[in-house]
mmCIF file with all atom_site columns, C-alpha atoms and ligand atoms in Angstrom:
data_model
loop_
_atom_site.group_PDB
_atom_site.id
_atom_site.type_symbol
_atom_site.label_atom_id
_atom_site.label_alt_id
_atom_site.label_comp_id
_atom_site.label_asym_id
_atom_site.label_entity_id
_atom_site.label_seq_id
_atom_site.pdbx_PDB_ins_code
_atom_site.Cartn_x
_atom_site.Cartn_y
_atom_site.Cartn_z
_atom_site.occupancy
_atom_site.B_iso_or_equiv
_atom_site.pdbx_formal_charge
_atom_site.auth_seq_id
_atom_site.auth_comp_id
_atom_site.auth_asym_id
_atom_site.auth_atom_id
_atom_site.pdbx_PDB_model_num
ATOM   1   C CA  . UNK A 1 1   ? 127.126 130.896 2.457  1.00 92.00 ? 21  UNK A CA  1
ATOM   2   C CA  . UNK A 1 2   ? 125.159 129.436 5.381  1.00 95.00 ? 22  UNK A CA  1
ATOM   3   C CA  . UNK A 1 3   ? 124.971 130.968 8.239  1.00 97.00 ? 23  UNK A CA  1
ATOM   4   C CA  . UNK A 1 4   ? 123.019 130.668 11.621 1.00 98.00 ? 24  UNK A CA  1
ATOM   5   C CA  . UNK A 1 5   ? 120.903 133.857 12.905 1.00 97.00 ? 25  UNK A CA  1
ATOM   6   C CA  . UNK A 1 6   ? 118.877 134.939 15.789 1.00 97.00 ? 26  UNK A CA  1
ATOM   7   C CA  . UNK A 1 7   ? 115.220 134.926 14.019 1.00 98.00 ? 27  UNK A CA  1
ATOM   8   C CA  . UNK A 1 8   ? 114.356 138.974 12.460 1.00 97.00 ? 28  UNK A CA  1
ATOM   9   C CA  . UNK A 1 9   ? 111.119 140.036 11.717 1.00 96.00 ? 29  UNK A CA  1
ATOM   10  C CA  . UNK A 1 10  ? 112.208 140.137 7.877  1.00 97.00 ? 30  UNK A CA  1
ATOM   11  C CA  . UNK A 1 11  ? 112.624 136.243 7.903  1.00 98.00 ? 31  UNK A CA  1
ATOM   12  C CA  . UNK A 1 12  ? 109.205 135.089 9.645  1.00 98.00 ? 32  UNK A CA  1
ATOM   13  C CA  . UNK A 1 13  ? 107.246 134.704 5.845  1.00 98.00 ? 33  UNK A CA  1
ATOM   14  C CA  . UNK A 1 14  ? 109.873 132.859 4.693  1.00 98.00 ? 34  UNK A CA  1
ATOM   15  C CA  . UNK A 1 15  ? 109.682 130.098 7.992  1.00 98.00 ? 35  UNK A CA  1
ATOM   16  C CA  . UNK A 1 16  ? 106.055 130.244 8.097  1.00 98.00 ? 36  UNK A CA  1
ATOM   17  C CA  . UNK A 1 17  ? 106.093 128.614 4.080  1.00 98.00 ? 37  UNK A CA  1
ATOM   18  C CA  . UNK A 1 18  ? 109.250 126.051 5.258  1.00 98.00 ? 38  UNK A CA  1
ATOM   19  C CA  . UNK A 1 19  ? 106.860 124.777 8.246  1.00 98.00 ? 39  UNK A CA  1
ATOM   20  C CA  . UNK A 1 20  ? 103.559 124.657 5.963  1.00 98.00 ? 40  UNK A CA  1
ATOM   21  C CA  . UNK A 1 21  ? 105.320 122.672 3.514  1.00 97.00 ? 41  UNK A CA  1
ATOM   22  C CA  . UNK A 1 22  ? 106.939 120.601 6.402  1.00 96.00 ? 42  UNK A CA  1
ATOM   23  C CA  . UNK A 1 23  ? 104.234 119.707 8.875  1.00 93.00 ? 43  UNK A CA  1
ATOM   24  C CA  . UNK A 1 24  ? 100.936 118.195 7.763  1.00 87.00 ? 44  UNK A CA  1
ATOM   25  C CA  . UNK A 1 25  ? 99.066  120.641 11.109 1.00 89.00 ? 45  UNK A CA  1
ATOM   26  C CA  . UNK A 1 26  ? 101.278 123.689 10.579 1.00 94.00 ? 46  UNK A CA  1
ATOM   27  C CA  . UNK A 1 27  ? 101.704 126.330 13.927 1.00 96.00 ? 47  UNK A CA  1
ATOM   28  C CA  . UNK A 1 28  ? 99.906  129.014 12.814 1.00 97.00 ? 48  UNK A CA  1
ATOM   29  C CA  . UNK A 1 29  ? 101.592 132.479 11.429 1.00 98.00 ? 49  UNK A CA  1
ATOM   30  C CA  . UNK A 1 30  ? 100.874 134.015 15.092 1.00 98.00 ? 50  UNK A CA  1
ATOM   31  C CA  . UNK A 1 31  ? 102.510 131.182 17.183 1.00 98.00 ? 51  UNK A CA  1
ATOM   32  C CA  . UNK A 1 32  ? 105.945 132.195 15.000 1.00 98.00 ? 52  UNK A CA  1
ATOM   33  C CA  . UNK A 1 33  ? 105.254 135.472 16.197 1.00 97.00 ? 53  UNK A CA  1
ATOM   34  C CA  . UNK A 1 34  ? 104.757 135.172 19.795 1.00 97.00 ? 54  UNK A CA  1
ATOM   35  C CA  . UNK A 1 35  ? 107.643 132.920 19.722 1.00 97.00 ? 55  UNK A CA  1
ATOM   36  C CA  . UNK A 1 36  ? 109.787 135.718 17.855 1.00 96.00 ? 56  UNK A CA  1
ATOM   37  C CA  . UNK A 1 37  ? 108.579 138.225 20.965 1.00 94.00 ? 57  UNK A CA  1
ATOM   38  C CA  . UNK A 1 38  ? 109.079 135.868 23.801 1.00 93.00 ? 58  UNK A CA  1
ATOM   39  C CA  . UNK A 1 39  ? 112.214 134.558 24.994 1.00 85.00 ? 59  UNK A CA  1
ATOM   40  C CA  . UNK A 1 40  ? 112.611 131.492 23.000 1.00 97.00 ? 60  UNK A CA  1
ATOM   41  C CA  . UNK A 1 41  ? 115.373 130.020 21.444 1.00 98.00 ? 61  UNK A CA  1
ATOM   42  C CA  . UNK A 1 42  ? 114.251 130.855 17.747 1.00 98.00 ? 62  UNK A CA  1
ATOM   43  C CA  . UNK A 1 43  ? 117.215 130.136 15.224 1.00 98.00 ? 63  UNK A CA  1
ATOM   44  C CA  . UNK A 1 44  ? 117.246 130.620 11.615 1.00 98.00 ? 64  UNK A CA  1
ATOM   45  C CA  . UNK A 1 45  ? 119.550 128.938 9.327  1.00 98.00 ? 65  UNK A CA  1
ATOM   46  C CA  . UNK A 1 46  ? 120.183 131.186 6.116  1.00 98.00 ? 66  UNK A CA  1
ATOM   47  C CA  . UNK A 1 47  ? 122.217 130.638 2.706  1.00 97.00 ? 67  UNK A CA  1
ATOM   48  C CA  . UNK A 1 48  ? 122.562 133.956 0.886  1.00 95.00 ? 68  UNK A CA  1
ATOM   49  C CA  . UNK A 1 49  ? 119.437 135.457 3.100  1.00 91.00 ? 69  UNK A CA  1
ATOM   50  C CA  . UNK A 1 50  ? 117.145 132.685 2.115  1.00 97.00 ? 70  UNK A CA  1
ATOM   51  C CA  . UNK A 1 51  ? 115.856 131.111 5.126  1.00 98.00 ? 71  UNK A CA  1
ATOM   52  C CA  . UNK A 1 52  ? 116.854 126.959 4.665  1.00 98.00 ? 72  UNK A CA  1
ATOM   53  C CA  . UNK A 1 53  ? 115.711 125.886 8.086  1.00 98.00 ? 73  UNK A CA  1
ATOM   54  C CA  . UNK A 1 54  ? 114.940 126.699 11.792 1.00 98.00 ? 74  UNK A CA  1
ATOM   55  C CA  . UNK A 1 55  ? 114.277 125.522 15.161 1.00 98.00 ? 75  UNK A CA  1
ATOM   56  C CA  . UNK A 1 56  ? 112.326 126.627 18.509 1.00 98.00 ? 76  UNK A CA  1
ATOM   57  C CA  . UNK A 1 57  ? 113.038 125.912 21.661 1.00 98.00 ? 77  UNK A CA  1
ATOM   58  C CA  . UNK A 1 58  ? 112.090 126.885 25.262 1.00 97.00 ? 78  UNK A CA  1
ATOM   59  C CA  . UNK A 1 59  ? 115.109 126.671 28.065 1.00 94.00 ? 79  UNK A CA  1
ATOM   60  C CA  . UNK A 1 60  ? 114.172 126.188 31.257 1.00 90.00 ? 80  UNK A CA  1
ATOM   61  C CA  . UNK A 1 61  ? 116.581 126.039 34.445 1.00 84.00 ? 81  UNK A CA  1
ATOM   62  C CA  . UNK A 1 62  ? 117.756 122.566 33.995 1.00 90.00 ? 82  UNK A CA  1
ATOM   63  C CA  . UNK A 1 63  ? 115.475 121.471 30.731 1.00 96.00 ? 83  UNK A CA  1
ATOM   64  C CA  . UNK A 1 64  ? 115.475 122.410 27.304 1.00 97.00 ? 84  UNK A CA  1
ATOM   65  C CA  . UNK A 1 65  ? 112.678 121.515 25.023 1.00 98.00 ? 85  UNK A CA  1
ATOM   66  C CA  . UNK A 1 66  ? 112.989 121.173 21.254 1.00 98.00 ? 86  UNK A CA  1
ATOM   67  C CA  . UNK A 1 67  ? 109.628 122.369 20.193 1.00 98.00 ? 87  UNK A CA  1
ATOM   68  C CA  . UNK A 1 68  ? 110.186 122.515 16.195 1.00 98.00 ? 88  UNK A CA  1
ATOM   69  C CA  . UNK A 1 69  ? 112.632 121.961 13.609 1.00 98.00 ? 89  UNK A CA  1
ATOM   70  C CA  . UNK A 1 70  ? 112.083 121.973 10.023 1.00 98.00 ? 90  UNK A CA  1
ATOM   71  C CA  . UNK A 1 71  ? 114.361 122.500 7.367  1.00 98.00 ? 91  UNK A CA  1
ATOM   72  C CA  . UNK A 1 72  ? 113.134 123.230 3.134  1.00 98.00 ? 92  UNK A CA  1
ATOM   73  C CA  . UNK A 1 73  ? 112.279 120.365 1.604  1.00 98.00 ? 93  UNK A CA  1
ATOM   74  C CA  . UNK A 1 74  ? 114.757 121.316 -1.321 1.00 98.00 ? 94  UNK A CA  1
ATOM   75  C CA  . UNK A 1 75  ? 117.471 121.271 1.253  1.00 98.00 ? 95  UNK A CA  1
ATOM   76  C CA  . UNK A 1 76  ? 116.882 118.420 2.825  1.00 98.00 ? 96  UNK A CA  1
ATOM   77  C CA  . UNK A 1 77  ? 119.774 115.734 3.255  1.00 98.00 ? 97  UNK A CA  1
ATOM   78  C CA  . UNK A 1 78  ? 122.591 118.458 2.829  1.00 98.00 ? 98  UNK A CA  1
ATOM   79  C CA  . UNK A 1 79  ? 123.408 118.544 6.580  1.00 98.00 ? 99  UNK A CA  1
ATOM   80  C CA  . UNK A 1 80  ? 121.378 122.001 7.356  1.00 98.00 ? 100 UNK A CA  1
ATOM   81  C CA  . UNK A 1 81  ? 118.792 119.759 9.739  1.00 98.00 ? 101 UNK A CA  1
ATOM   82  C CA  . UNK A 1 82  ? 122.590 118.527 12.044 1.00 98.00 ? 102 UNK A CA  1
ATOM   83  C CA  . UNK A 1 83  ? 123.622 122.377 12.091 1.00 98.00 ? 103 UNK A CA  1
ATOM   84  C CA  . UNK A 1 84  ? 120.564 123.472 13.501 1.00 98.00 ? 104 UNK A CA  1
ATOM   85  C CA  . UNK A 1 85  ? 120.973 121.003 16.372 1.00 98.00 ? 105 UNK A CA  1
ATOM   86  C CA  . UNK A 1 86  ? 124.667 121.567 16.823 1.00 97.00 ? 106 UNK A CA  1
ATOM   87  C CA  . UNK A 1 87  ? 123.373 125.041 17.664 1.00 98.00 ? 107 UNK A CA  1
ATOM   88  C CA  . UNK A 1 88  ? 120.669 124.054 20.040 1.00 97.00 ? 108 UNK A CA  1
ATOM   89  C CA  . UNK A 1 89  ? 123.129 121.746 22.056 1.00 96.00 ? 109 UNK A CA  1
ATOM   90  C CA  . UNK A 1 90  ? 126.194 124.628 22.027 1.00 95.00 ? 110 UNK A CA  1
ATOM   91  C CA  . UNK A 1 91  ? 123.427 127.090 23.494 1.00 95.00 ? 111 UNK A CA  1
ATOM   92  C CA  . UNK A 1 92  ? 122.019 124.851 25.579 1.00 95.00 ? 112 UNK A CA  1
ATOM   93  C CA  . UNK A 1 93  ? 125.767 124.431 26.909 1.00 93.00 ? 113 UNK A CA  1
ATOM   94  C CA  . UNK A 1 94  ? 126.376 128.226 27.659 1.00 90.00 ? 114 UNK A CA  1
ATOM   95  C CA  . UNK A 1 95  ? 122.902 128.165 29.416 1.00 89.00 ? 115 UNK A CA  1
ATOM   96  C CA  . UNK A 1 96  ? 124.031 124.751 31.625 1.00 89.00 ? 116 UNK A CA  1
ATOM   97  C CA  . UNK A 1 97  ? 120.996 122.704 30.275 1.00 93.00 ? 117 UNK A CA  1
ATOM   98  C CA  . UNK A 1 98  ? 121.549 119.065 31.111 1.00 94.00 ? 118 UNK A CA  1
ATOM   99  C CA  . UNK A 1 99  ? 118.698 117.412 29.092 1.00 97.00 ? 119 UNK A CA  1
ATOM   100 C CA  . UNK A 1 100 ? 117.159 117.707 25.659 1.00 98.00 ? 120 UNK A CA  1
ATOM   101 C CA  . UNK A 1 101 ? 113.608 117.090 25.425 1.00 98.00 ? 121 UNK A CA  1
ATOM   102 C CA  . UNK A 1 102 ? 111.368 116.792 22.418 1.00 98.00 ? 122 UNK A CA  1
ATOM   103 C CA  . UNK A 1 103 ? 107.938 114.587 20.797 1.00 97.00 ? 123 UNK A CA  1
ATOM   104 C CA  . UNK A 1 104 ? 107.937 113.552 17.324 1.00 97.00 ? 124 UNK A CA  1
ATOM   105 C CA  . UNK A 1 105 ? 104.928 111.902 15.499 1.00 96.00 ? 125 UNK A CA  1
ATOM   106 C CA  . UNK A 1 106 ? 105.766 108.274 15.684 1.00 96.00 ? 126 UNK A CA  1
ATOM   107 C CA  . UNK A 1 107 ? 105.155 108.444 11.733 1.00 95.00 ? 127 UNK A CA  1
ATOM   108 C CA  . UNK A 1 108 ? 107.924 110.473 11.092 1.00 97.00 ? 128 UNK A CA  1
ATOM   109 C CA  . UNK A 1 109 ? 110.632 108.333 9.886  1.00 97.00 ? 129 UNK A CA  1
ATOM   110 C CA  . UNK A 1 110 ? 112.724 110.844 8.934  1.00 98.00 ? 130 UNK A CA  1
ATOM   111 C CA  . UNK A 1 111 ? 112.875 112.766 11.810 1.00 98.00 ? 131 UNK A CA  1
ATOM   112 C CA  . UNK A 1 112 ? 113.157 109.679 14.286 1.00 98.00 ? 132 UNK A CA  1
ATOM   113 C CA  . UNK A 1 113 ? 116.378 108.535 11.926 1.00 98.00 ? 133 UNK A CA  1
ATOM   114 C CA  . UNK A 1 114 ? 117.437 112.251 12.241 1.00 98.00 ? 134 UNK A CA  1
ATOM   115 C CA  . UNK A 1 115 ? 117.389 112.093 16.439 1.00 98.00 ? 135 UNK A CA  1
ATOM   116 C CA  . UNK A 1 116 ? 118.758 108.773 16.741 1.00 98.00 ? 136 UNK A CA  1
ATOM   117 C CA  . UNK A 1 117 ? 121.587 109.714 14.197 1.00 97.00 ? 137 UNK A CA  1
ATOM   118 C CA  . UNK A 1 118 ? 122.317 112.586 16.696 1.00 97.00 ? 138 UNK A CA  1
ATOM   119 C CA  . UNK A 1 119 ? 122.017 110.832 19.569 1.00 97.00 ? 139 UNK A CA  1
ATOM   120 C CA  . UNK A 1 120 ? 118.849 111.073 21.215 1.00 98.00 ? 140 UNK A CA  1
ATOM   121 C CA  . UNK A 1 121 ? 117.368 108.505 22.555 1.00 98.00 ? 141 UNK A CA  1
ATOM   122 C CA  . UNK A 1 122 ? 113.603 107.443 22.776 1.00 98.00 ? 142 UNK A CA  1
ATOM   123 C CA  . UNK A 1 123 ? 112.626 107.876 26.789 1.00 98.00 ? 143 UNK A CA  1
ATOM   124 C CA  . UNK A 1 124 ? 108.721 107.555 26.479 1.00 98.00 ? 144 UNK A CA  1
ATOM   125 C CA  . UNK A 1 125 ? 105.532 107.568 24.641 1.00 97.00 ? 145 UNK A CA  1
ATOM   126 C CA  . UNK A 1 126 ? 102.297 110.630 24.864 1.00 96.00 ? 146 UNK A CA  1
ATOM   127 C CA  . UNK A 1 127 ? 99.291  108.594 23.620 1.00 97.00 ? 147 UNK A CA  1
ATOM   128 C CA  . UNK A 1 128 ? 97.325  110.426 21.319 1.00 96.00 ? 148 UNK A CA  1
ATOM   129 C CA  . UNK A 1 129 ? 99.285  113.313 21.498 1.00 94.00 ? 149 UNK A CA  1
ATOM   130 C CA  . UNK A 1 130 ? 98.443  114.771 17.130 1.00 93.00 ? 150 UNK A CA  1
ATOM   131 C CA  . UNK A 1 131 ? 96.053  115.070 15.571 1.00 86.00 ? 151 UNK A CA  1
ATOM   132 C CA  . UNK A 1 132 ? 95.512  113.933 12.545 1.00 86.00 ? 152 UNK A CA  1
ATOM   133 C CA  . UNK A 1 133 ? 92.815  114.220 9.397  1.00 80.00 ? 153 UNK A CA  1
ATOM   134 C CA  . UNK A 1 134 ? 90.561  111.962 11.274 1.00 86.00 ? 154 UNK A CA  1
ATOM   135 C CA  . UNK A 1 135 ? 91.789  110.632 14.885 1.00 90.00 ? 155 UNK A CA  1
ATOM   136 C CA  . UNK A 1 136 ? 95.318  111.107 16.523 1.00 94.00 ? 156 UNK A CA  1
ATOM   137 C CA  . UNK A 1 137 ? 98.409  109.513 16.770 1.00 95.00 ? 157 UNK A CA  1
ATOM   138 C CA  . UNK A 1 138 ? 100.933 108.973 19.539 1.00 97.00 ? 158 UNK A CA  1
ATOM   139 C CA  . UNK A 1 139 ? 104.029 111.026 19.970 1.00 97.00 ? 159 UNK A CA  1
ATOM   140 C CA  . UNK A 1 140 ? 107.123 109.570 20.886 1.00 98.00 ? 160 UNK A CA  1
ATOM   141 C CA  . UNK A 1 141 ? 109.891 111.606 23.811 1.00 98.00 ? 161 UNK A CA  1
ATOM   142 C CA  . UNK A 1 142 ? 113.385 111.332 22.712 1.00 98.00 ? 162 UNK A CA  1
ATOM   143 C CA  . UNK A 1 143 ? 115.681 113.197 25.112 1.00 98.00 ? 163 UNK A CA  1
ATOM   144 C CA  . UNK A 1 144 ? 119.566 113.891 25.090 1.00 98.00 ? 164 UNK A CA  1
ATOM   145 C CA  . UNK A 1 145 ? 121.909 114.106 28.129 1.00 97.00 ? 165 UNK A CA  1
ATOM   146 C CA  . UNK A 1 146 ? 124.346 117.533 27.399 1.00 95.00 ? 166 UNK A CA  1
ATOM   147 C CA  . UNK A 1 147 ? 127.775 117.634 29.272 1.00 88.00 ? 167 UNK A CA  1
ATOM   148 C CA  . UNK A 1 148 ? 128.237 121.095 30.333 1.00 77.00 ? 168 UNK A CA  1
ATOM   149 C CA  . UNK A 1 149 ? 129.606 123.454 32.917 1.00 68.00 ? 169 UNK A CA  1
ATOM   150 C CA  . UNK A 1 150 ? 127.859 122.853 36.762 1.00 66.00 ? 170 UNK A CA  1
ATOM   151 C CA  . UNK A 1 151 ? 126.765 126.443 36.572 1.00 68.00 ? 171 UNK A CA  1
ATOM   152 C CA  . UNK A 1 152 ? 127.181 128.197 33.566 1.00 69.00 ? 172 UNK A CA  1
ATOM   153 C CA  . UNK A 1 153 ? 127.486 132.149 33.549 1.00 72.00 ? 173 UNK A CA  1
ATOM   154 C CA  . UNK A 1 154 ? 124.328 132.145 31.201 1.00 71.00 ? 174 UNK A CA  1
ATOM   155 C CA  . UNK A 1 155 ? 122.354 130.165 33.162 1.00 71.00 ? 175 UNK A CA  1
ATOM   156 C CA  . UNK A 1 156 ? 123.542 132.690 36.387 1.00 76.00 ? 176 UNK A CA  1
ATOM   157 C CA  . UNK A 1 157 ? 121.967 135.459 34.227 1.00 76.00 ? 177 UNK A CA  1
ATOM   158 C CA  . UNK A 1 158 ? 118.856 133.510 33.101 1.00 72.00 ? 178 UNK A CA  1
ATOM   159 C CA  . UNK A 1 159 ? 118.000 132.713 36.957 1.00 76.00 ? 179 UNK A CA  1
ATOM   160 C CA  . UNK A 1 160 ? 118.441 136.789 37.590 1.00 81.00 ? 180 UNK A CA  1
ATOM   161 C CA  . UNK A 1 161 ? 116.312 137.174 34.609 1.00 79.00 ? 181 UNK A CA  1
ATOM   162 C CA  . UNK A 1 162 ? 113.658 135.332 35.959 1.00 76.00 ? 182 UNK A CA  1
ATOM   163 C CA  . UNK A 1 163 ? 113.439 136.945 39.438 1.00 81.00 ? 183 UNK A CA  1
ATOM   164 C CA  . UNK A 1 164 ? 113.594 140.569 37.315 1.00 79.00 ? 184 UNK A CA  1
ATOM   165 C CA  . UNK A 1 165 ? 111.853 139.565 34.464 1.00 70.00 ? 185 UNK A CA  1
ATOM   166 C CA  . UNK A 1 166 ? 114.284 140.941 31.867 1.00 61.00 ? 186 UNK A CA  1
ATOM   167 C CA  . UNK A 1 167 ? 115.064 139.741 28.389 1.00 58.00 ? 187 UNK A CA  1
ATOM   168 C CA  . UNK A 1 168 ? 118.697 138.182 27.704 1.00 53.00 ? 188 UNK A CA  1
ATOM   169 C CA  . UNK A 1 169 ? 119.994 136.170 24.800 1.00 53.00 ? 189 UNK A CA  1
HETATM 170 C C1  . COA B 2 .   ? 114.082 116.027 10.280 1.00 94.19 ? 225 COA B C1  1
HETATM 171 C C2  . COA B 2 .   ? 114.766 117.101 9.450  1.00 94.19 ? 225 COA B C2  1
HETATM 172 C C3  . COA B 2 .   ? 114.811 118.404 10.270 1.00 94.19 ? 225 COA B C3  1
HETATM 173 C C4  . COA B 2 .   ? 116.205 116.641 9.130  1.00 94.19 ? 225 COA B C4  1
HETATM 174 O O1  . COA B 2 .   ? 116.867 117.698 8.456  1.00 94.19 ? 225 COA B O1  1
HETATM 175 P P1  . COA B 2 .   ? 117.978 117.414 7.310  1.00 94.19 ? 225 COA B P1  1
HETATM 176 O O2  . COA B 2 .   ? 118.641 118.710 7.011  1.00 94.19 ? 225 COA B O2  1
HETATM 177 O O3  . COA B 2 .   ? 117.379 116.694 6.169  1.00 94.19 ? 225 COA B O3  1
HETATM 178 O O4  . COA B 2 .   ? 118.975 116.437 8.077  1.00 94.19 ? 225 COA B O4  1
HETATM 179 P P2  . COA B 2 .   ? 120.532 116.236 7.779  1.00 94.19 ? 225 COA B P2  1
HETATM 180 O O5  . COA B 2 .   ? 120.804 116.369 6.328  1.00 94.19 ? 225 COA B O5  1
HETATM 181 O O6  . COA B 2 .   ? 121.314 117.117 8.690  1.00 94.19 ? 225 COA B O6  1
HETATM 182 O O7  . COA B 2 .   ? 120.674 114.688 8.179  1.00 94.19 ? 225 COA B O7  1
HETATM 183 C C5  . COA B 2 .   ? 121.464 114.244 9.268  1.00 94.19 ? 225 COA B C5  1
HETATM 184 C C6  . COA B 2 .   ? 121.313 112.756 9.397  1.00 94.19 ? 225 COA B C6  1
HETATM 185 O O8  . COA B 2 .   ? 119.985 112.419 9.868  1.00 94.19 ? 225 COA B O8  1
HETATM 186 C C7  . COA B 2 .   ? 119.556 111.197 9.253  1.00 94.19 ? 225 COA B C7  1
HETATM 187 N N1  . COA B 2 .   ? 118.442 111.460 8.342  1.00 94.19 ? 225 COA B N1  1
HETATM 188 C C8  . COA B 2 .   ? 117.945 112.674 7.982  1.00 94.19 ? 225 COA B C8  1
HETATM 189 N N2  . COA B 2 .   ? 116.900 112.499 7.133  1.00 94.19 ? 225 COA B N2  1
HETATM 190 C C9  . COA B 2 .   ? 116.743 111.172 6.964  1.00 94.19 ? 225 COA B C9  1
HETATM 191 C C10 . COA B 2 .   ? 115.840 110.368 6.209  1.00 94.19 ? 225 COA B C10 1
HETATM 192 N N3  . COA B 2 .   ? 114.872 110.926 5.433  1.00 94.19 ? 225 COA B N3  1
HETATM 193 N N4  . COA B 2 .   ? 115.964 109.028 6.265  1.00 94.19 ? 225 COA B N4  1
HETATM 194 C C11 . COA B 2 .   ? 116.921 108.445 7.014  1.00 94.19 ? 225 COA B C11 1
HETATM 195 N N5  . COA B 2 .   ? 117.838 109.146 7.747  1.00 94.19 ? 225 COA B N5  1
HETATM 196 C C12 . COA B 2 .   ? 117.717 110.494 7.743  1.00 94.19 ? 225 COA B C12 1
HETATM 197 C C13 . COA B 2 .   ? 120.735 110.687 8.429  1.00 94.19 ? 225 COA B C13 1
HETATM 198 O O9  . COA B 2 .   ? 121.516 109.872 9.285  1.00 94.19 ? 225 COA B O9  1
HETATM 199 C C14 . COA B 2 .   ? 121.473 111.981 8.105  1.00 94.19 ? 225 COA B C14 1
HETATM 200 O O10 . COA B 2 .   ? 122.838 111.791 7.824  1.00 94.19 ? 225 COA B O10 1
HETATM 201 P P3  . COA B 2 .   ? 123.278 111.394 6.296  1.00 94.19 ? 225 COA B P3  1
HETATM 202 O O11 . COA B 2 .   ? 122.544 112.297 5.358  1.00 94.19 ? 225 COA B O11 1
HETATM 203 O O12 . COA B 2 .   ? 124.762 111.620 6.335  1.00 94.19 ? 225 COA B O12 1
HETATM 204 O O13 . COA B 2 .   ? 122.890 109.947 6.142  1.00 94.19 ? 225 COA B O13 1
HETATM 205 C C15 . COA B 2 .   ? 114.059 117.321 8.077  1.00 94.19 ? 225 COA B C15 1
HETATM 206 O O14 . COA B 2 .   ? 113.845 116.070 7.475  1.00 94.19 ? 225 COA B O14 1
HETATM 207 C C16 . COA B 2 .   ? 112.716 118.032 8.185  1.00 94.19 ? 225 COA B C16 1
HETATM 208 O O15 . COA B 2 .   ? 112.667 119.261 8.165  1.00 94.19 ? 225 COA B O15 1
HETATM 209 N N6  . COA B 2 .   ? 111.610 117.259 8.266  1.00 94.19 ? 225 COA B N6  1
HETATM 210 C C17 . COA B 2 .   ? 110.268 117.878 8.253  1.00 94.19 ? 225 COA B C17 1
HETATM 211 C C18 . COA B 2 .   ? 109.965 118.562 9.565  1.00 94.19 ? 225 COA B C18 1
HETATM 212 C C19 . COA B 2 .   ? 110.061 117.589 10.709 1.00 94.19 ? 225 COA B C19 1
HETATM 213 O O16 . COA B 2 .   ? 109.600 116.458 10.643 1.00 94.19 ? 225 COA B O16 1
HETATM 214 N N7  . COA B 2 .   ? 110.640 118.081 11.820 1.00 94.19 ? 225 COA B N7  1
HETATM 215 C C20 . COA B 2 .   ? 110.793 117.293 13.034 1.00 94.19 ? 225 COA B C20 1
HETATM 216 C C21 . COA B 2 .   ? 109.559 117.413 13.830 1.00 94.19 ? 225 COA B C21 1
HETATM 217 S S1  . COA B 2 .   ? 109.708 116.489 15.356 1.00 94.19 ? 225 COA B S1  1
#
């Protein structure tokens, strides 16, 4: 059964293989980790405790940034990629984000169809923003608007947090 979990220690082998096999300049093992420790949005999607996908992203007041989202190649085209987003935009919701931000390599066909199909919408180009096996290649910004509350209760907490400095989720 699939099932969407806060990212565990125990799962972090099994996303580190899903992004090498996904991204042609992989994060390396210790930006999963300082991701896992910080206080990023770091979602696993799991079917019978095998990790099929996840996504990272960073929430800022107003602003969330999508900063990866890969799902197993085996699993690909079975709807795991539009459940991990779902789950981004319903947190983003109880946190009062109005805007989704995110790049994607303007080579990546599949993921530009897989935006667009959710309704993002291209706002901007980075020039030369990847590298590649020899140069770089531009990135493209797709962004989504997200109704939500004016002021959520999580977002109340997540200013607090910030003046304290402690960890909520
Ligand atoms: C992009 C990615 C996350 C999509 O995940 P997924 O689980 O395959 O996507 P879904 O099955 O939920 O697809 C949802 C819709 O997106 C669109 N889509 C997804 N993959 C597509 C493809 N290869 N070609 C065209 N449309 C595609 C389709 O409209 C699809 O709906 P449909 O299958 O009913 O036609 C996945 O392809 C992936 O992990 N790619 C490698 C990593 C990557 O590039 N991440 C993005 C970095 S910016």
């Amino acid at each position: 059964m699939r099932k969407i979990e806060i990212i565990k220690k125990k799962y972090l082998d099994q996303v580190f293989g899903i992004e090498q096999l996904s991204n042609s300049t992989p994060w390396s093992y210790s930006s999963f980790i300082d991701c896992m420790n910080k206080n990023y949005q770091f979602y696993v999607c799991t079917d019978n405790k095998k990790v099929i996908g996840f996504f990272i992203a960073s929430f800022s007041l107003l602003e969330g940034h999508l900063l990866n989202i890969s799902v197993a190649p085996n699993r690909k085209r079975q709807g795991v990629g539009n459940i991990l987003l779902n789950k981004i935009e319903s947190i983003a919701i109880e946190y009062g984000i109005k805007e989704i931000f995110l790049e994607v390599r303007e080579s990546n066909r599949e993921a530009i169809a897989f935006y667009e199909n959710n309704g993002y919408r291209k706002i901007g180009l980075r020039k030369n923003y990847y590298k590649l096996s020899e140069g770089r290649e531009d990135a493209v910004i797709y962004s989504k608007k997200i109704k939500g509350n004016l002021l959520s209760l999580k977002q109340i907490f997540y200013i607090l947090s910030n003046i304290f400095r402690f960890r909520i989720r």
